[in-house]
């Protein structure tokens, strides 16, 4: 319980750590998603070109 | 030595190398952060003035440090791209901007949350450290908006590199603002003359968090640079061969 309340600063302390976790996970997810999208777009374009040739 | 740098600047070589290096930076980074969070929240003693609210520094300080470091990476890479016309360095600059903006936002948000119980206010416009850090966030937004507004990648690279270099002045102001002007924000603690003014039980988790955040940032940056390289090189032969090979990316 003490760890949660953090001497009555629990809301401030835990919200900072929570926000940091969310931002780091979001940054990782965005980087992963963008790579997948770029890769897929290039793959579709190259395979379409291959079929045409 | 030069051969190594020449090889490193080659997009296909960097693309493969970054895929290998990224998890090797992330793993120790996560381990250090796990230690830093545990020791910072549960092992470090309470500050005699700030109480447990001081524990916010374990996320605020690494974020603030990375907000400046990411900008310097962006500006130096942009400068290298402008002078030596190395394509990869422009990709690094472009990839660093969103990460820098994220860490700047985090530094501002956690600082503001800390300020509420300590200073009695979420924000103080007259404070030079807070205001210059906010300007840093706007510089990141301006940099990204400028890149997005120019369709020609080469022109976008040049224009954004100039903007990044001009903005370095603000990073210097952010860093020295607490020394140059009277500020609500506390002065240098870690980079103080005569060593850090902190108890080792508080200091070691902070150092672990700074190093852990830096490694994680490096891992995320490598991932983003890979994507940027792939997009820029989408019409090249090596990308075509890689996509058509059975192994893929």
PDB file of C-alpha atoms in Angstrom:
ATOM      1  CA  UNK A   1       0.000   0.000   0.000  1.00  0.00           C
ATOM      2  CA  UNK A   2       2.916   2.339   0.826  1.00  0.00           C
ATOM      3  CA  UNK A   3       4.401   1.725  -2.598  1.00  0.00           C
ATOM      4  CA  UNK A   4       1.096   2.673  -4.212  1.00  0.00           C
ATOM      5  CA  UNK A   5       0.569   5.838  -2.188  1.00  0.00           C
ATOM      6  CA  UNK A   6       4.233   7.003  -2.459  1.00  0.00           C
ATOM      7  CA  UNK A   7       3.780   9.297   0.523  1.00  0.00           C
ATOM      8  CA  UNK A   8       0.602  10.800  -1.009  1.00  0.00           C
ATOM      9  CA  UNK A   9       2.433  11.514  -4.274  1.00  0.00           C
ATOM     10  CA  UNK A  10       1.314   8.198  -5.823  1.00  0.00           C
ATOM     11  CA  UNK A  11      -0.916   9.820  -8.458  1.00  0.00           C
ATOM     12  CA  UNK A  12       1.973  11.968  -9.709  1.00  0.00           C
ATOM     13  CA  UNK A  13       4.671   9.286  -9.541  1.00  0.00           C
ATOM     14  CA  UNK A  14       2.668   6.440 -11.084  1.00  0.00           C
ATOM     15  CA  UNK A  15       1.146   8.631 -13.806  1.00  0.00           C
ATOM     16  CA  UNK A  16       4.677   9.643 -14.891  1.00  0.00           C
ATOM     17  CA  UNK A  17       5.891   6.045 -15.037  1.00  0.00           C
ATOM     18  CA  UNK A  18       2.677   4.961 -16.787  1.00  0.00           C
ATOM     19  CA  UNK A  19       2.946   7.734 -19.366  1.00  0.00           C
ATOM     20  CA  UNK A  20       6.573   6.801 -20.047  1.00  0.00           C
ATOM     21  CA  UNK A  21       5.650   3.152 -20.580  1.00  0.00           C
ATOM     22  CA  UNK A  22       2.844   4.135 -22.963  1.00  0.00           C
ATOM     23  CA  UNK A  23       5.130   6.463 -24.947  1.00  0.00           C
ATOM     24  CA  UNK A  24       7.906   3.866 -25.266  1.00  0.00           C
ATOM     25  CA  UNK A  25       5.470   1.135 -26.329  1.00  0.00           C
ATOM     26  CA  UNK A  26       3.790   3.533 -28.769  1.00  0.00           C
ATOM     27  CA  UNK A  27       7.155   4.497 -30.291  1.00  0.00           C
ATOM     28  CA  UNK A  28       8.069   0.822 -30.722  1.00  0.00           C
ATOM     29  CA  UNK A  29       4.655  -0.031 -32.207  1.00  0.00           C
ATOM     30  CA  UNK A  30       4.796   2.940 -34.627  1.00  0.00           C
ATOM     31  CA  UNK A  31       8.305   1.983 -35.794  1.00  0.00           C
ATOM     32  CA  UNK A  32       7.232  -1.614 -36.355  1.00  0.00           C
ATOM     33  CA  UNK A  33       3.979  -0.696 -38.104  1.00  0.00           C
ATOM     34  CA  UNK A  34       5.633   1.804 -40.449  1.00  0.00           C
ATOM     35  CA  UNK A  35       8.303  -0.713 -41.443  1.00  0.00           C
ATOM     36  CA  UNK A  36       5.645  -3.316 -42.187  1.00  0.00           C
ATOM     37  CA  UNK A  37       3.628  -0.849 -44.273  1.00  0.00           C
ATOM     38  CA  UNK A  38       6.609   0.406 -46.270  1.00  0.00           C
ATOM     39  CA  UNK A  39       7.842  -3.141 -46.855  1.00  0.00           C
ATOM     40  CA  UNK A  40       4.386  -4.346 -47.954  1.00  0.00           C
ATOM     41  CA  UNK A  41       3.878  -1.393 -50.336  1.00  0.00           C
ATOM     42  CA  UNK A  42       7.240  -2.026 -51.997  1.00  0.00           C
ATOM     43  CA  UNK A  43       6.569  -5.767 -52.150  1.00  0.00           C
ATOM     44  CA  UNK A  44       3.192  -5.247 -53.869  1.00  0.00           C
ATOM     45  CA  UNK A  45       4.696  -2.806 -56.382  1.00  0.00           C
ATOM     46  CA  UNK A  46       7.678  -5.028 -57.214  1.00  0.00           C
ATOM     47  CA  UNK A  47       5.578  -8.190 -57.538  1.00  0.00           C
ATOM     48  CA  UNK A  48       3.102  -6.366 -59.801  1.00  0.00           C
ATOM     49  CA  UNK A  49       6.022  -5.233 -61.979  1.00  0.00           C
ATOM     50  CA  UNK A  50       7.419  -8.778 -62.048  1.00  0.00           C
ATOM     51  CA  UNK A  51       4.082 -10.195 -63.217  1.00  0.00           C
ATOM     52  CA  UNK A  52       3.813  -7.557 -65.945  1.00  0.00           C
ATOM     53  CA  UNK A  53       7.294  -8.394 -67.203  1.00  0.00           C
TER      54      UNK A  53
ATOM     55  CA  UNK B   1      38.937   2.912 -40.646  1.00  0.00           C
ATOM     56  CA  UNK B   2      37.618   4.898 -43.639  1.00  0.00           C
ATOM     57  CA  UNK B   3      36.643   1.647 -45.311  1.00  0.00           C
ATOM     58  CA  UNK B   4      34.474   0.840 -42.278  1.00  0.00           C
ATOM     59  CA  UNK B   5      32.696   4.215 -42.463  1.00  0.00           C
ATOM     60  CA  UNK B   6      32.337   3.899 -46.219  1.00  0.00           C
ATOM     61  CA  UNK B   7      30.732   0.476 -45.775  1.00  0.00           C
ATOM     62  CA  UNK B   8      28.526   1.728 -42.949  1.00  0.00           C
ATOM     63  CA  UNK B   9      27.171   4.513 -45.142  1.00  0.00           C
ATOM     64  CA  UNK B  10      26.146   1.992 -47.792  1.00  0.00           C
ATOM     65  CA  UNK B  11      22.322   1.633 -47.502  1.00  0.00           C
ATOM     66  CA  UNK B  12      22.114  -2.172 -48.061  1.00  0.00           C
ATOM     67  CA  UNK B  13      24.927  -2.796 -45.588  1.00  0.00           C
ATOM     68  CA  UNK B  14      23.376  -0.496 -42.996  1.00  0.00           C
ATOM     69  CA  UNK B  15      19.917  -2.014 -43.529  1.00  0.00           C
ATOM     70  CA  UNK B  16      21.202  -5.486 -42.648  1.00  0.00           C
ATOM     71  CA  UNK B  17      23.503  -4.325 -39.868  1.00  0.00           C
ATOM     72  CA  UNK B  18      20.700  -2.335 -38.177  1.00  0.00           C
ATOM     73  CA  UNK B  19      18.468  -5.435 -38.130  1.00  0.00           C
ATOM     74  CA  UNK B  20      21.192  -7.331 -36.264  1.00  0.00           C
ATOM     75  CA  UNK B  21      22.148  -4.503 -33.877  1.00  0.00           C
ATOM     76  CA  UNK B  22      18.666  -3.302 -32.881  1.00  0.00           C
ATOM     77  CA  UNK B  23      17.738  -6.230 -30.580  1.00  0.00           C
ATOM     78  CA  UNK B  24      21.260  -6.237 -29.094  1.00  0.00           C
ATOM     79  CA  UNK B  25      20.730  -2.665 -27.970  1.00  0.00           C
ATOM     80  CA  UNK B  26      17.136  -3.222 -26.827  1.00  0.00           C
ATOM     81  CA  UNK B  27      17.844  -6.247 -24.584  1.00  0.00           C
ATOM     82  CA  UNK B  28      20.425  -4.621 -22.232  1.00  0.00           C
ATOM     83  CA  UNK B  29      18.409  -1.395 -22.421  1.00  0.00           C
ATOM     84  CA  UNK B  30      15.278  -3.117 -21.116  1.00  0.00           C
ATOM     85  CA  UNK B  31      17.300  -4.928 -18.413  1.00  0.00           C
ATOM     86  CA  UNK B  32      18.832  -1.635 -17.208  1.00  0.00           C
ATOM     87  CA  UNK B  33      15.444   0.086 -17.223  1.00  0.00           C
ATOM     88  CA  UNK B  34      13.906  -2.805 -15.249  1.00  0.00           C
ATOM     89  CA  UNK B  35      16.663  -2.435 -12.630  1.00  0.00           C
ATOM     90  CA  UNK B  36      16.355   1.363 -12.647  1.00  0.00           C
ATOM     91  CA  UNK B  37      12.565   1.287 -12.192  1.00  0.00           C
ATOM     92  CA  UNK B  38      12.747  -1.244  -9.349  1.00  0.00           C
ATOM     93  CA  UNK B  39      15.637   0.429  -7.534  1.00  0.00           C
ATOM     94  CA  UNK B  40      14.328   3.934  -8.188  1.00  0.00           C
ATOM     95  CA  UNK B  41      10.814   3.200  -6.977  1.00  0.00           C
ATOM     96  CA  UNK B  42      11.452   0.768  -4.140  1.00  0.00           C
ATOM     97  CA  UNK B  43      15.125   0.794  -3.021  1.00  0.00           C
ATOM     98  CA  UNK B  44      16.227   4.434  -3.264  1.00  0.00           C
ATOM     99  CA  UNK B  45      15.608   6.402  -0.061  1.00  0.00           C
ATOM    100  CA  UNK B  46      13.017   9.159  -0.001  1.00  0.00           C
ATOM    101  CA  UNK B  47      14.288  12.696  -0.632  1.00  0.00           C
ATOM    102  CA  UNK B  48      14.235  14.778   2.540  1.00  0.00           C
ATOM    103  CA  UNK B  49      12.732  17.815   0.771  1.00  0.00           C
ATOM    104  CA  UNK B  50      10.626  16.361  -2.048  1.00  0.00           C
ATOM    105  CA  UNK B  51       9.517  13.123  -0.409  1.00  0.00           C
ATOM    106  CA  UNK B  52       8.596  10.311  -2.821  1.00  0.00           C
ATOM    107  CA  UNK B  53       7.746  12.805  -5.585  1.00  0.00           C
ATOM    108  CA  UNK B  54      11.488  12.972  -6.360  1.00  0.00           C
ATOM    109  CA  UNK B  55      11.160   9.470  -7.920  1.00  0.00           C
ATOM    110  CA  UNK B  56       9.734  11.154 -11.019  1.00  0.00           C
ATOM    111  CA  UNK B  57      13.328  12.105 -11.936  1.00  0.00           C
ATOM    112  CA  UNK B  58      13.929   8.453 -12.918  1.00  0.00           C
ATOM    113  CA  UNK B  59      11.796   9.009 -16.020  1.00  0.00           C
ATOM    114  CA  UNK B  60      12.049  12.789 -16.343  1.00  0.00           C
ATOM    115  CA  UNK B  61      15.857  13.138 -16.469  1.00  0.00           C
ATOM    116  CA  UNK B  62      16.466  10.399 -19.102  1.00  0.00           C
ATOM    117  CA  UNK B  63      13.642  11.836 -21.251  1.00  0.00           C
ATOM    118  CA  UNK B  64      15.012  15.383 -20.996  1.00  0.00           C
ATOM    119  CA  UNK B  65      18.545  14.171 -21.791  1.00  0.00           C
ATOM    120  CA  UNK B  66      17.288  12.218 -24.830  1.00  0.00           C
ATOM    121  CA  UNK B  67      15.224  15.173 -26.038  1.00  0.00           C
ATOM    122  CA  UNK B  68      18.489  17.107 -26.458  1.00  0.00           C
ATOM    123  CA  UNK B  69      20.581  14.172 -27.641  1.00  0.00           C
ATOM    124  CA  UNK B  70      18.050  13.272 -30.372  1.00  0.00           C
ATOM    125  CA  UNK B  71      18.125  16.865 -31.572  1.00  0.00           C
ATOM    126  CA  UNK B  72      21.920  16.860 -31.728  1.00  0.00           C
ATOM    127  CA  UNK B  73      21.862  13.577 -33.676  1.00  0.00           C
ATOM    128  CA  UNK B  74      19.324  15.134 -36.045  1.00  0.00           C
ATOM    129  CA  UNK B  75      21.349  18.325 -36.520  1.00  0.00           C
ATOM    130  CA  UNK B  76      24.762  16.639 -36.845  1.00  0.00           C
ATOM    131  CA  UNK B  77      23.384  14.042 -39.284  1.00  0.00           C
ATOM    132  CA  UNK B  78      21.685  16.787 -41.287  1.00  0.00           C
ATOM    133  CA  UNK B  79      24.945  18.763 -41.316  1.00  0.00           C
ATOM    134  CA  UNK B  80      26.934  15.708 -42.488  1.00  0.00           C
ATOM    135  CA  UNK B  81      24.331  15.147 -45.199  1.00  0.00           C
ATOM    136  CA  UNK B  82      24.613  18.768 -46.327  1.00  0.00           C
ATOM    137  CA  UNK B  83      28.415  18.858 -46.395  1.00  0.00           C
ATOM    138  CA  UNK B  84      29.396  15.355 -47.516  1.00  0.00           C
ATOM    139  CA  UNK B  85      26.121  14.469 -49.288  1.00  0.00           C
ATOM    140  CA  UNK B  86      25.828  11.127 -47.501  1.00  0.00           C
ATOM    141  CA  UNK B  87      22.287   9.869 -48.131  1.00  0.00           C
ATOM    142  CA  UNK B  88      22.221   7.719 -45.011  1.00  0.00           C
ATOM    143  CA  UNK B  89      22.817  10.685 -42.717  1.00  0.00           C
ATOM    144  CA  UNK B  90      19.663  12.412 -43.988  1.00  0.00           C
ATOM    145  CA  UNK B  91      17.774   9.179 -43.271  1.00  0.00           C
ATOM    146  CA  UNK B  92      19.166   9.195 -39.717  1.00  0.00           C
ATOM    147  CA  UNK B  93      18.077  12.824 -39.235  1.00  0.00           C
ATOM    148  CA  UNK B  94      14.563  12.119 -40.530  1.00  0.00           C
ATOM    149  CA  UNK B  95      14.239   9.032 -38.307  1.00  0.00           C
ATOM    150  CA  UNK B  96      15.470  10.817 -35.173  1.00  0.00           C
ATOM    151  CA  UNK B  97      12.867  13.615 -35.305  1.00  0.00           C
ATOM    152  CA  UNK B  98       9.705  11.723 -34.197  1.00  0.00           C
ATOM    153  CA  UNK B  99      11.630   9.972 -31.427  1.00  0.00           C
ATOM    154  CA  UNK B 100      13.086  13.263 -30.246  1.00  0.00           C
ATOM    155  CA  UNK B 101       9.633  14.828 -30.252  1.00  0.00           C
ATOM    156  CA  UNK B 102       8.250  11.904 -28.210  1.00  0.00           C
ATOM    157  CA  UNK B 103      10.974  12.222 -25.560  1.00  0.00           C
ATOM    158  CA  UNK B 104      10.625  16.017 -25.461  1.00  0.00           C
ATOM    159  CA  UNK B 105       6.880  15.641 -24.873  1.00  0.00           C
ATOM    160  CA  UNK B 106       7.630  13.094 -22.158  1.00  0.00           C
ATOM    161  CA  UNK B 107      10.154  15.431 -20.474  1.00  0.00           C
ATOM    162  CA  UNK B 108       7.634  18.277 -20.528  1.00  0.00           C
ATOM    163  CA  UNK B 109       4.735  16.139 -19.305  1.00  0.00           C
ATOM    164  CA  UNK B 110       6.640  14.450 -16.458  1.00  0.00           C
ATOM    165  CA  UNK B 111       8.216  17.780 -15.477  1.00  0.00           C
ATOM    166  CA  UNK B 112       4.793  19.375 -15.394  1.00  0.00           C
ATOM    167  CA  UNK B 113       3.360  16.531 -13.280  1.00  0.00           C
ATOM    168  CA  UNK B 114       6.313  16.884 -10.877  1.00  0.00           C
ATOM    169  CA  UNK B 115       5.856  20.680 -10.773  1.00  0.00           C
ATOM    170  CA  UNK B 116       2.263  20.485  -9.555  1.00  0.00           C
ATOM    171  CA  UNK B 117       3.048  19.138  -6.031  1.00  0.00           C
ATOM    172  CA  UNK B 118       6.513  20.740  -5.785  1.00  0.00           C
ATOM    173  CA  UNK B 119       5.962  24.240  -7.201  1.00  0.00           C
ATOM    174  CA  UNK B 120       2.172  24.344  -6.848  1.00  0.00           C
ATOM    175  CA  UNK B 121       1.715  24.853 -10.589  1.00  0.00           C
ATOM    176  CA  UNK B 122       1.634  22.691 -13.718  1.00  0.00           C
ATOM    177  CA  UNK B 123       3.476  25.286 -15.781  1.00  0.00           C
ATOM    178  CA  UNK B 124       5.457  28.482 -15.308  1.00  0.00           C
ATOM    179  CA  UNK B 125       5.849  30.609 -18.453  1.00  0.00           C
ATOM    180  CA  UNK B 126       8.585  32.749 -16.944  1.00  0.00           C
ATOM    181  CA  UNK B 127      10.900  29.786 -16.409  1.00  0.00           C
ATOM    182  CA  UNK B 128      13.662  29.632 -19.064  1.00  0.00           C
ATOM    183  CA  UNK B 129      14.208  25.850 -18.835  1.00  0.00           C
ATOM    184  CA  UNK B 130      10.527  25.041 -19.332  1.00  0.00           C
ATOM    185  CA  UNK B 131      10.027  27.565 -22.112  1.00  0.00           C
ATOM    186  CA  UNK B 132      13.164  26.570 -24.044  1.00  0.00           C
ATOM    187  CA  UNK B 133      12.197  22.880 -23.768  1.00  0.00           C
ATOM    188  CA  UNK B 134       8.749  23.747 -25.174  1.00  0.00           C
ATOM    189  CA  UNK B 135      10.455  25.613 -28.044  1.00  0.00           C
ATOM    190  CA  UNK B 136      12.487  22.419 -28.630  1.00  0.00           C
ATOM    191  CA  UNK B 137       9.219  20.494 -29.061  1.00  0.00           C
ATOM    192  CA  UNK B 138       8.005  23.112 -31.560  1.00  0.00           C
ATOM    193  CA  UNK B 139      11.322  22.834 -33.418  1.00  0.00           C
ATOM    194  CA  UNK B 140      10.760  19.085 -33.780  1.00  0.00           C
ATOM    195  CA  UNK B 141       7.210  19.708 -35.028  1.00  0.00           C
ATOM    196  CA  UNK B 142       8.491  22.361 -37.433  1.00  0.00           C
ATOM    197  CA  UNK B 143      11.194  20.006 -38.708  1.00  0.00           C
ATOM    198  CA  UNK B 144       8.689  17.197 -39.343  1.00  0.00           C
ATOM    199  CA  UNK B 145       6.143  19.580 -40.915  1.00  0.00           C
ATOM    200  CA  UNK B 146       8.821  20.986 -43.236  1.00  0.00           C
ATOM    201  CA  UNK B 147       9.847  17.512 -44.370  1.00  0.00           C
ATOM    202  CA  UNK B 148       6.219  16.529 -44.951  1.00  0.00           C
ATOM    203  CA  UNK B 149       5.508  19.724 -46.914  1.00  0.00           C
ATOM    204  CA  UNK B 150       8.235  19.130 -49.535  1.00  0.00           C
ATOM    205  CA  UNK B 151       7.633  16.248 -51.954  1.00  0.00           C
ATOM    206  CA  UNK B 152      11.167  16.169 -53.346  1.00  0.00           C
ATOM    207  CA  UNK B 153      13.203  14.156 -50.835  1.00  0.00           C
ATOM    208  CA  UNK B 154      16.519  15.828 -51.717  1.00  0.00           C
ATOM    209  CA  UNK B 155      15.054  19.323 -51.260  1.00  0.00           C
ATOM    210  CA  UNK B 156      13.311  18.263 -48.033  1.00  0.00           C
ATOM    211  CA  UNK B 157      16.614  16.876 -46.733  1.00  0.00           C
ATOM    212  CA  UNK B 158      18.468  20.137 -47.408  1.00  0.00           C
ATOM    213  CA  UNK B 159      15.794  22.488 -46.045  1.00  0.00           C
ATOM    214  CA  UNK B 160      15.199  20.437 -42.908  1.00  0.00           C
ATOM    215  CA  UNK B 161      18.961  20.071 -42.274  1.00  0.00           C
ATOM    216  CA  UNK B 162      19.332  23.880 -42.307  1.00  0.00           C
ATOM    217  CA  UNK B 163      16.410  24.221 -39.881  1.00  0.00           C
ATOM    218  CA  UNK B 164      17.914  21.553 -37.596  1.00  0.00           C
ATOM    219  CA  UNK B 165      21.307  23.299 -37.576  1.00  0.00           C
ATOM    220  CA  UNK B 166      19.759  26.683 -36.746  1.00  0.00           C
ATOM    221  CA  UNK B 167      17.809  25.080 -33.893  1.00  0.00           C
ATOM    222  CA  UNK B 168      20.992  23.865 -32.176  1.00  0.00           C
ATOM    223  CA  UNK B 169      21.138  27.301 -30.544  1.00  0.00           C
ATOM    224  CA  UNK B 170      18.012  26.348 -28.597  1.00  0.00           C
ATOM    225  CA  UNK B 171      19.575  23.096 -27.343  1.00  0.00           C
ATOM    226  CA  UNK B 172      22.458  25.125 -25.890  1.00  0.00           C
ATOM    227  CA  UNK B 173      19.900  27.435 -24.261  1.00  0.00           C
ATOM    228  CA  UNK B 174      17.974  24.452 -22.813  1.00  0.00           C
ATOM    229  CA  UNK B 175      21.167  23.019 -21.333  1.00  0.00           C
ATOM    230  CA  UNK B 176      22.573  26.210 -19.810  1.00  0.00           C
ATOM    231  CA  UNK B 177      19.302  28.017 -18.986  1.00  0.00           C
ATOM    232  CA  UNK B 178      19.483  27.016 -15.320  1.00  0.00           C
ATOM    233  CA  UNK B 179      22.957  28.555 -15.042  1.00  0.00           C
ATOM    234  CA  UNK B 180      22.405  31.681 -17.131  1.00  0.00           C
ATOM    235  CA  UNK B 181      19.089  32.819 -15.682  1.00  0.00           C
ATOM    236  CA  UNK B 182      17.205  32.619 -12.432  1.00  0.00           C
ATOM    237  CA  UNK B 183      14.993  29.551 -12.759  1.00  0.00           C
ATOM    238  CA  UNK B 184      12.443  27.611 -10.743  1.00  0.00           C
ATOM    239  CA  UNK B 185      14.012  24.477 -12.210  1.00  0.00           C
ATOM    240  CA  UNK B 186      16.794  23.015 -10.098  1.00  0.00           C
ATOM    241  CA  UNK B 187      20.375  23.434 -11.315  1.00  0.00           C
ATOM    242  CA  UNK B 188      22.804  20.802 -12.605  1.00  0.00           C
ATOM    243  CA  UNK B 189      22.891  17.752 -10.335  1.00  0.00           C
ATOM    244  CA  UNK B 190      24.676  15.089 -12.373  1.00  0.00           C
ATOM    245  CA  UNK B 191      27.143  17.223 -14.347  1.00  0.00           C
ATOM    246  CA  UNK B 192      28.121  19.350 -11.396  1.00  0.00           C
ATOM    247  CA  UNK B 193      31.746  20.312 -10.754  1.00  0.00           C
ATOM    248  CA  UNK B 194      33.163  17.942  -8.129  1.00  0.00           C
ATOM    249  CA  UNK B 195      30.854  15.078  -9.083  1.00  0.00           C
ATOM    250  CA  UNK B 196      27.115  14.399  -8.848  1.00  0.00           C
ATOM    251  CA  UNK B 197      25.333  15.879  -5.824  1.00  0.00           C
ATOM    252  CA  UNK B 198      23.330  12.720  -5.097  1.00  0.00           C
ATOM    253  CA  UNK B 199      23.477   9.805  -2.710  1.00  0.00           C
ATOM    254  CA  UNK B 200      24.761   6.657  -4.528  1.00  0.00           C
ATOM    255  CA  UNK B 201      21.538   4.820  -3.622  1.00  0.00           C
ATOM    256  CA  UNK B 202      19.646   7.431  -5.644  1.00  0.00           C
ATOM    257  CA  UNK B 203      22.345   7.968  -8.261  1.00  0.00           C
ATOM    258  CA  UNK B 204      22.918   4.404  -9.516  1.00  0.00           C
ATOM    259  CA  UNK B 205      19.278   3.747 -10.510  1.00  0.00           C
ATOM    260  CA  UNK B 206      19.279   7.116 -12.306  1.00  0.00           C
ATOM    261  CA  UNK B 207      22.460   6.264 -14.213  1.00  0.00           C
ATOM    262  CA  UNK B 208      20.966   2.857 -15.088  1.00  0.00           C
ATOM    263  CA  UNK B 209      17.805   4.568 -16.369  1.00  0.00           C
ATOM    264  CA  UNK B 210      19.808   7.069 -18.460  1.00  0.00           C
ATOM    265  CA  UNK B 211      21.926   4.306 -20.009  1.00  0.00           C
ATOM    266  CA  UNK B 212      18.890   2.031 -20.469  1.00  0.00           C
ATOM    267  CA  UNK B 213      16.878   4.790 -22.150  1.00  0.00           C
ATOM    268  CA  UNK B 214      19.848   5.602 -24.399  1.00  0.00           C
ATOM    269  CA  UNK B 215      20.194   1.974 -25.518  1.00  0.00           C
ATOM    270  CA  UNK B 216      16.451   1.696 -26.113  1.00  0.00           C
ATOM    271  CA  UNK B 217      16.520   4.955 -28.045  1.00  0.00           C
ATOM    272  CA  UNK B 218      19.398   3.574 -30.130  1.00  0.00           C
ATOM    273  CA  UNK B 219      17.412   0.429 -30.865  1.00  0.00           C
ATOM    274  CA  UNK B 220      14.303   2.404 -31.856  1.00  0.00           C
ATOM    275  CA  UNK B 221      16.391   4.778 -33.970  1.00  0.00           C
ATOM    276  CA  UNK B 222      17.979   1.878 -35.858  1.00  0.00           C
ATOM    277  CA  UNK B 223      14.510   0.445 -36.552  1.00  0.00           C
ATOM    278  CA  UNK B 224      13.273   3.790 -37.851  1.00  0.00           C
ATOM    279  CA  UNK B 225      16.400   4.406 -39.952  1.00  0.00           C
ATOM    280  CA  UNK B 226      15.951   0.964 -41.531  1.00  0.00           C
ATOM    281  CA  UNK B 227      12.440   1.904 -42.616  1.00  0.00           C
ATOM    282  CA  UNK B 228      13.618   5.291 -43.892  1.00  0.00           C
ATOM    283  CA  UNK B 229      16.417   3.603 -45.893  1.00  0.00           C
ATOM    284  CA  UNK B 230      13.984   1.055 -47.323  1.00  0.00           C
ATOM    285  CA  UNK B 231      11.570   3.804 -48.428  1.00  0.00           C
ATOM    286  CA  UNK B 232      14.294   5.943 -49.978  1.00  0.00           C
ATOM    287  CA  UNK B 233      15.879   2.987 -51.765  1.00  0.00           C
ATOM    288  CA  UNK B 234      12.574   1.452 -52.911  1.00  0.00           C
ATOM    289  CA  UNK B 235      13.481   1.727 -56.606  1.00  0.00           C
ATOM    290  CA  UNK B 236      16.970   0.277 -56.287  1.00  0.00           C
ATOM    291  CA  UNK B 237      18.155  -3.110 -57.384  1.00  0.00           C
ATOM    292  CA  UNK B 238      19.194  -4.367 -53.927  1.00  0.00           C
ATOM    293  CA  UNK B 239      15.680  -3.720 -52.510  1.00  0.00           C
ATOM    294  CA  UNK B 240      14.123  -5.526 -55.468  1.00  0.00           C
ATOM    295  CA  UNK B 241      16.460  -8.498 -54.986  1.00  0.00           C
ATOM    296  CA  UNK B 242      15.855  -8.568 -51.246  1.00  0.00           C
ATOM    297  CA  UNK B 243      12.065  -8.516 -51.642  1.00  0.00           C
ATOM    298  CA  UNK B 244      12.135 -11.251 -54.272  1.00  0.00           C
ATOM    299  CA  UNK B 245      14.557 -13.441 -52.329  1.00  0.00           C
ATOM    300  CA  UNK B 246      12.972 -16.276 -50.305  1.00  0.00           C
ATOM    301  CA  UNK B 247      14.343 -14.853 -47.032  1.00  0.00           C
ATOM    302  CA  UNK B 248      12.669 -11.438 -47.515  1.00  0.00           C
ATOM    303  CA  UNK B 249      13.580  -8.620 -45.020  1.00  0.00           C
TER     304      UNK B 249
END
